[in-house]
Coordinates of C-alpha atoms in Angstrom, one line a residue:
M26 CA -49.8 71.5 -71.0
G27 CA -52.3 69.2 -70.3
D28 CA -51.9 67.4 -73.2
E29 CA -48.3 67.4 -72.4
K30 CA -48.9 66.0 -69.0
E31 CA -50.8 63.1 -70.3
S32 CA -48.5 62.6 -73.1
R33 CA -45.2 62.2 -70.3
H34 CA -48.2 60.4 -68.1
A35 CA -48.3 57.9 -71.0
D36 CA -44.8 57.4 -71.3
E37 CA -44.3 56.6 -67.6
E38 CA -46.7 53.9 -68.0
Q39 CA -45.2 52.6 -71.2
A40 CA -41.7 52.6 -68.8
F41 CA -43.2 50.4 -66.2
L42 CA -45.1 47.6 -69.1
P43 CA -43.0 44.0 -69.9
Q44 CA -41.6 43.9 -73.3
P45 CA -41.9 40.7 -73.7
E46 CA -40.6 40.3 -77.2
A47 CA -37.5 42.4 -76.9
T48 CA -36.5 40.6 -74.1
D49 CA -36.5 37.0 -74.7
E50 CA -34.7 38.2 -77.8
Q51 CA -31.9 39.5 -76.2
D52 CA -31.6 36.6 -73.9
A53 CA -31.9 34.5 -76.6
I54 CA -28.9 36.1 -78.1
G55 CA -27.5 36.5 -74.8
I56 CA -27.5 32.5 -73.9
A57 CA -26.0 31.2 -77.4
W58 CA -23.2 33.4 -77.0
D59 CA -22.9 32.6 -74.1
K60 CA -23.2 28.3 -75.6
K61 CA -21.1 29.3 -78.5
Y62 CA -18.3 30.6 -75.6
I63 CA -18.3 27.8 -73.0
L64 CA -17.8 25.1 -76.3
S65 CA -15.5 27.3 -77.4
V66 CA -13.6 27.5 -73.8
L67 CA -13.8 23.5 -73.6
V68 CA -12.7 22.9 -77.4
N69 CA -10.3 25.3 -77.1
I70 CA -8.7 23.0 -73.2
G71 CA -9.2 19.9 -75.4
A72 CA -7.5 20.8 -78.0
A73 CA -4.3 22.1 -76.6
V74 CA -4.2 19.4 -74.1
G75 CA -4.9 16.4 -76.6
L76 CA -1.9 18.2 -79.1
V77 CA 0.5 17.9 -76.6
F78 CA 0.6 14.2 -76.3
V79 CA -1.3 13.8 -80.0
N80 CA 2.7 15.9 -80.7
K81 CA 4.3 13.6 -78.2
R82 CA 3.3 10.9 -79.8
V83 CA 4.8 11.1 -82.7
F84 CA 8.1 11.8 -81.7
E85 CA 8.0 8.6 -79.7
D86 CA 9.0 7.2 -83.7
E87 CA 13.0 7.7 -83.6
A88 CA 12.9 9.1 -87.6
L89 CA 11.2 11.3 -86.7
R90 CA 12.2 13.3 -84.2
H91 CA 15.1 13.9 -87.3
A92 CA 11.9 15.5 -89.7
Q93 CA 11.3 18.5 -87.0
V94 CA 11.0 21.3 -90.1
T95 CA 8.6 19.0 -92.4
F96 CA 6.4 18.0 -89.6
A97 CA 6.2 22.0 -88.4
A98 CA 5.5 22.5 -92.4
L99 CA 2.8 20.4 -92.4
H100 CA 0.7 21.8 -89.5
F101 CA 1.8 25.2 -90.7
A102 CA 0.3 24.7 -94.6
I103 CA -2.9 22.8 -92.3
T104 CA -3.6 26.1 -90.0
A105 CA -3.0 28.5 -93.8
A106 CA -5.6 26.7 -94.7
T107 CA -7.6 26.4 -91.4
L108 CA -7.6 30.9 -91.9
Y109 CA -8.5 30.8 -95.3
A110 CA -11.7 28.8 -95.3
V111 CA -13.3 30.4 -91.7
S112 CA -12.2 34.0 -93.0
V113 CA -14.1 33.5 -96.3
P114 CA -17.3 36.1 -96.9
R115 CA -20.0 33.3 -96.0
I116 CA -18.3 32.5 -92.1
G117 CA -16.3 35.5 -91.5
M118 CA -14.4 35.4 -88.4
F119 CA -12.1 37.6 -89.7
Q120 CA -11.3 40.1 -92.5
R121 CA -8.1 39.2 -94.7
K122 CA -6.3 41.8 -94.6
R123 CA -2.4 41.6 -96.6
V124 CA 1.2 42.1 -95.7
P125 CA 4.2 42.7 -98.1
V126 CA 5.8 39.7 -98.1
L127 CA 8.8 40.8 -97.9
G128 CA 7.3 42.8 -94.7
I129 CA 6.4 40.0 -93.4
L130 CA 9.0 37.1 -93.9
P131 CA 11.4 38.2 -90.2
L132 CA 7.7 38.0 -88.6
A133 CA 7.7 34.4 -90.4
L134 CA 11.5 33.5 -90.0
A135 CA 11.0 34.0 -85.6
M136 CA 7.5 32.1 -86.4
I137 CA 9.4 29.2 -88.2
A138 CA 12.4 28.6 -84.8
S139 CA 10.0 29.1 -82.6
V140 CA 7.6 26.1 -83.3
V141 CA 10.7 24.4 -84.6
L142 CA 12.4 24.7 -81.8
T143 CA 9.6 24.5 -79.3
N144 CA 8.8 20.7 -80.8
A145 CA 11.9 19.5 -80.5
S146 CA 12.0 20.0 -76.9
L147 CA 9.1 18.3 -76.7
A148 CA 10.6 15.4 -78.7
F149 CA 13.8 14.8 -76.3
S150 CA 11.9 16.3 -73.0
S151 CA 9.4 14.4 -70.7
I152 CA 5.5 16.4 -71.1
Q153 CA 5.5 18.2 -66.9
F154 CA 9.3 19.5 -67.5
Y155 CA 7.9 20.4 -72.1
Q156 CA 5.0 22.8 -69.7
V157 CA 6.5 23.8 -67.2
V158 CA 9.6 25.7 -69.1
R159 CA 6.8 27.3 -71.6
V160 CA 6.4 29.3 -68.2
L161 CA 9.1 31.0 -68.1
T162 CA 8.6 32.8 -71.7
T163 CA 6.8 35.3 -70.1
P164 CA 10.2 36.7 -67.7
C165 CA 12.2 36.2 -70.7
V166 CA 9.4 38.4 -72.7
A167 CA 9.1 41.0 -69.9
L168 CA 13.3 40.8 -70.3
L169 CA 13.7 41.5 -73.9
E170 CA 11.1 43.8 -74.1
Y171 CA 13.5 46.2 -71.0
I172 CA 16.1 45.3 -73.3
V173 CA 14.7 46.3 -77.0
L174 CA 11.4 48.6 -75.6
G175 CA 13.5 49.6 -72.1
K176 CA 9.2 48.6 -71.2
K177 CA 9.7 47.8 -67.1
I178 CA 6.9 45.7 -64.8
T179 CA 6.1 47.0 -61.2
I180 CA 8.5 45.9 -58.8
R181 CA 5.4 42.8 -57.5
A182 CA 5.5 41.5 -60.8
S183 CA 9.3 40.9 -59.9
L184 CA 8.5 39.1 -57.7
T185 CA 6.9 37.3 -58.6
L186 CA 8.6 35.6 -61.6
I187 CA 11.3 34.7 -58.9
P188 CA 9.6 31.3 -57.8
V189 CA 8.8 30.8 -61.5
C190 CA 13.1 30.9 -62.7
V191 CA 13.4 28.9 -59.2
G192 CA 10.5 26.3 -59.8
V193 CA 11.9 25.2 -63.3
G194 CA 15.2 25.1 -62.6
I195 CA 13.8 22.3 -59.2
V196 CA 12.2 20.3 -62.1
S197 CA 15.0 21.1 -64.7
Y198 CA 17.0 19.3 -62.2
F199 CA 15.0 16.2 -60.4
D200 CA 13.6 15.2 -64.1
T201 CA 17.0 15.0 -66.4
S202 CA 18.4 13.7 -62.6
A203 CA 20.3 10.6 -63.1
K204 CA 18.1 9.2 -60.4
T205 CA 15.2 9.2 -62.0
S206 CA 13.4 5.2 -62.7
S207 CA 13.9 3.9 -66.2
T208 CA 10.7 3.4 -66.3
S209 CA 9.5 7.4 -66.2
R210 CA 9.9 9.3 -69.3
A211 CA 12.6 12.3 -68.2
T212 CA 14.3 14.9 -70.1
S213 CA 17.3 14.5 -72.1
P214 CA 19.9 17.0 -72.1
L215 CA 19.2 18.0 -75.9
G216 CA 15.7 18.3 -74.5
V217 CA 16.9 21.3 -71.4
F218 CA 18.6 22.9 -74.7
F219 CA 16.3 22.5 -77.1
A220 CA 13.7 23.7 -74.0
F221 CA 15.7 26.6 -73.2
V222 CA 16.5 28.1 -76.3
S223 CA 13.0 27.7 -77.8
L224 CA 12.1 29.6 -75.1
F225 CA 14.1 33.0 -76.8
A226 CA 13.0 32.5 -79.7
T227 CA 9.9 32.1 -78.7
A228 CA 9.7 35.7 -76.3
T229 CA 11.5 37.0 -79.5
Y230 CA 8.5 36.5 -81.7
S231 CA 6.3 37.6 -79.2
V232 CA 7.9 40.7 -78.3
W233 CA 7.8 40.9 -82.9
I234 CA 4.7 40.4 -83.2
K235 CA 3.3 43.2 -80.8
K236 CA 5.8 45.4 -82.7
Y237 CA 3.4 44.0 -85.9
H238 CA 0.4 44.6 -84.4
Q239 CA 1.1 48.2 -84.5
T240 CA 2.8 48.9 -87.4
T241 CA 0.7 46.7 -90.0
G242 CA -2.8 47.3 -88.0
C243 CA -3.5 43.1 -87.9
E244 CA -5.7 41.4 -85.5
S245 CA -3.8 38.4 -85.2
A246 CA -5.4 36.1 -87.2
Q247 CA -4.5 38.7 -89.6
L248 CA -1.3 38.5 -89.2
L249 CA -1.1 34.5 -88.7
L250 CA -2.4 34.2 -92.3
N251 CA -0.1 35.9 -94.0
Q252 CA 2.9 34.7 -92.0
A253 CA 1.6 31.0 -92.5
P254 CA 2.5 30.1 -96.3
V255 CA 5.8 32.5 -96.5
S256 CA 6.5 30.3 -93.3
V257 CA 5.9 26.8 -95.2
L258 CA 7.3 28.3 -98.6
V259 CA 10.3 29.2 -95.8
M260 CA 10.8 25.5 -95.2
L261 CA 10.1 24.1 -98.6
Y262 CA 13.9 25.4 -99.2
I263 CA 14.9 24.4 -95.4
I264 CA 14.0 21.1 -95.1
P265 CA 16.5 19.7 -98.3
F266 CA 19.1 20.9 -95.2
S267 CA 17.8 19.9 -91.9
D268 CA 15.8 16.3 -92.3
D269 CA 15.8 13.5 -93.5
V270 CA 13.3 13.2 -96.5
T271 CA 13.5 9.6 -97.1
V272 CA 11.8 8.6 -93.5
W273 CA 8.2 9.9 -94.0
K274 CA 8.7 6.6 -96.9
S275 CA 8.8 4.3 -93.7
V276 CA 5.8 6.2 -91.3
S277 CA 2.8 3.1 -90.8
A278 CA -0.5 4.1 -91.8
S279 CA -1.0 3.8 -88.4
T280 CA 1.1 7.2 -87.6
W281 CA -0.1 8.9 -90.8
S282 CA -3.4 8.7 -88.8
V283 CA -2.2 10.5 -85.3
I284 CA -0.8 12.8 -87.7
L285 CA -3.7 13.7 -89.3
L286 CA -5.1 13.9 -85.8
S287 CA -2.7 16.8 -84.9
G288 CA -3.0 18.5 -88.0
V289 CA -6.8 18.4 -86.9
L290 CA -6.3 19.1 -83.4
A291 CA -4.3 22.5 -84.6
C292 CA -7.3 23.5 -86.9
L293 CA -9.8 22.9 -83.3
L294 CA -7.4 25.3 -81.9
H295 CA -7.6 28.0 -83.6
I296 CA -10.6 28.3 -84.1
S297 CA -11.6 28.8 -80.4
Q298 CA -9.4 30.9 -80.2
F299 CA -10.6 33.1 -82.3
N300 CA -13.8 33.0 -80.8
I301 CA -11.9 33.6 -77.2
I302 CA -10.3 36.3 -78.1
N303 CA -13.9 37.7 -79.4
R304 CA -15.9 36.7 -76.5
A305 CA -13.4 37.4 -73.5
S306 CA -12.2 40.0 -71.4
P307 CA -8.0 39.6 -71.1
I308 CA -8.5 38.2 -67.8
A309 CA -10.8 35.1 -69.1
S310 CA -7.7 34.3 -71.7
T311 CA -5.4 34.1 -69.2
V312 CA -7.9 31.8 -66.6
V313 CA -8.4 29.6 -69.6
G314 CA -4.7 29.2 -70.0
H315 CA -4.1 28.3 -67.2
A316 CA -6.2 25.5 -66.9
K317 CA -4.4 23.6 -69.8
T318 CA -1.0 24.2 -68.5
C319 CA -2.4 23.1 -65.3
L320 CA -4.4 20.2 -66.9
I321 CA -1.3 19.2 -69.1
I322 CA 1.6 18.8 -66.2
A323 CA -1.4 16.7 -64.5
I324 CA -1.4 14.4 -67.4
G325 CA 2.5 14.4 -67.8
W326 CA 3.0 13.6 -64.9
A327 CA -0.2 10.1 -64.7
Y328 CA 2.0 9.8 -68.6
S329 CA 5.8 9.6 -67.1
G330 CA 4.4 7.0 -64.7
K331 CA 6.5 9.0 -61.9
A332 CA 5.7 8.9 -58.0
L333 CA 3.9 12.0 -56.5
A334 CA 7.0 11.5 -54.0
D335 CA 9.0 12.9 -56.7
G336 CA 11.8 16.3 -56.2
S337 CA 10.4 18.3 -59.0
M338 CA 6.5 18.7 -58.2
V339 CA 7.5 21.5 -54.9
G340 CA 9.0 22.8 -58.8
I341 CA 5.8 22.6 -60.6
V342 CA 4.0 24.1 -57.7
L343 CA 6.4 26.8 -57.5
A344 CA 6.5 27.9 -61.1
V345 CA 2.7 27.3 -61.8
G346 CA 1.8 29.3 -58.9
G347 CA 4.3 32.0 -59.5
I348 CA 2.9 31.9 -62.9
I349 CA -0.5 32.3 -61.7
A350 CA -0.1 34.9 -59.2
H351 CA 2.1 36.6 -61.8
S352 CA -1.4 37.4 -64.3
Y353 CA -3.2 38.4 -60.8
V354 CA -0.7 41.5 -60.2
T355 CA -0.4 42.8 -63.5
A356 CA -3.8 42.1 -64.3
P357 CA -6.2 45.4 -65.7

């Protein structure tokens, strides 16, 4: 009994003694991970914002507006190469998982429609209109999930989507108004058409992604690695019928450098997104998404040269405020 008491007493004393080596090592790991996460967030926001403006610069070339599928195919090829590189065992950001080509084909087609139509929207729209309309993806996904899956959202969540829809409507009116200054980069009716058609394509793709996650057991990166090469292969058959491939002969060296920069930003976006998903909570990821939306709209406003008194400002506040409120209400 005496030995047992002494042993217990020694254990209690040991519990109060400092453990400098273990603590220092854990702190060092925590700090390293925090730095990596913060860097990933900064790179992700910078790449996402930069990608919109770089792509807008590409589409200011009238000829390249009619080569949307080719441009998307270049991006998918770069994405596939990036994912393959970061999934090699030496880097190991994620493990590859193969899905049959015919099984992934419907999802690849949905991704092509989503990306090509979204790029077309950017080509014929102002940046702030393009970005504000993107927030309608959330109501569209909710509607599709209700129709296809019978999934309902709460009344509070439904109410937050009302200002989102009203706000986008206000922005659409003012951004396409005939009163828009000739010096500002306004949205054409074709841009409005592509914007709203792309919404349903993106919403359909988002709903299918959830379904494929369940049926294949793949993570987002694994699915994308299967989708991207298949999408490129399909687009090689579409390009001769959809694009004027002769325009690439007259592309200047400066435009090619911008296209290359677009591909680099896309790579950085994907890589940083993986780190954010692995490290962040859903709420933190949502906050990063809202930060990107607000930055793109603010810089896009300055880029357009519009006055702050423009009526579409009210629509932007309603749309962005509504989507932030929706994220808060639906947060776990």
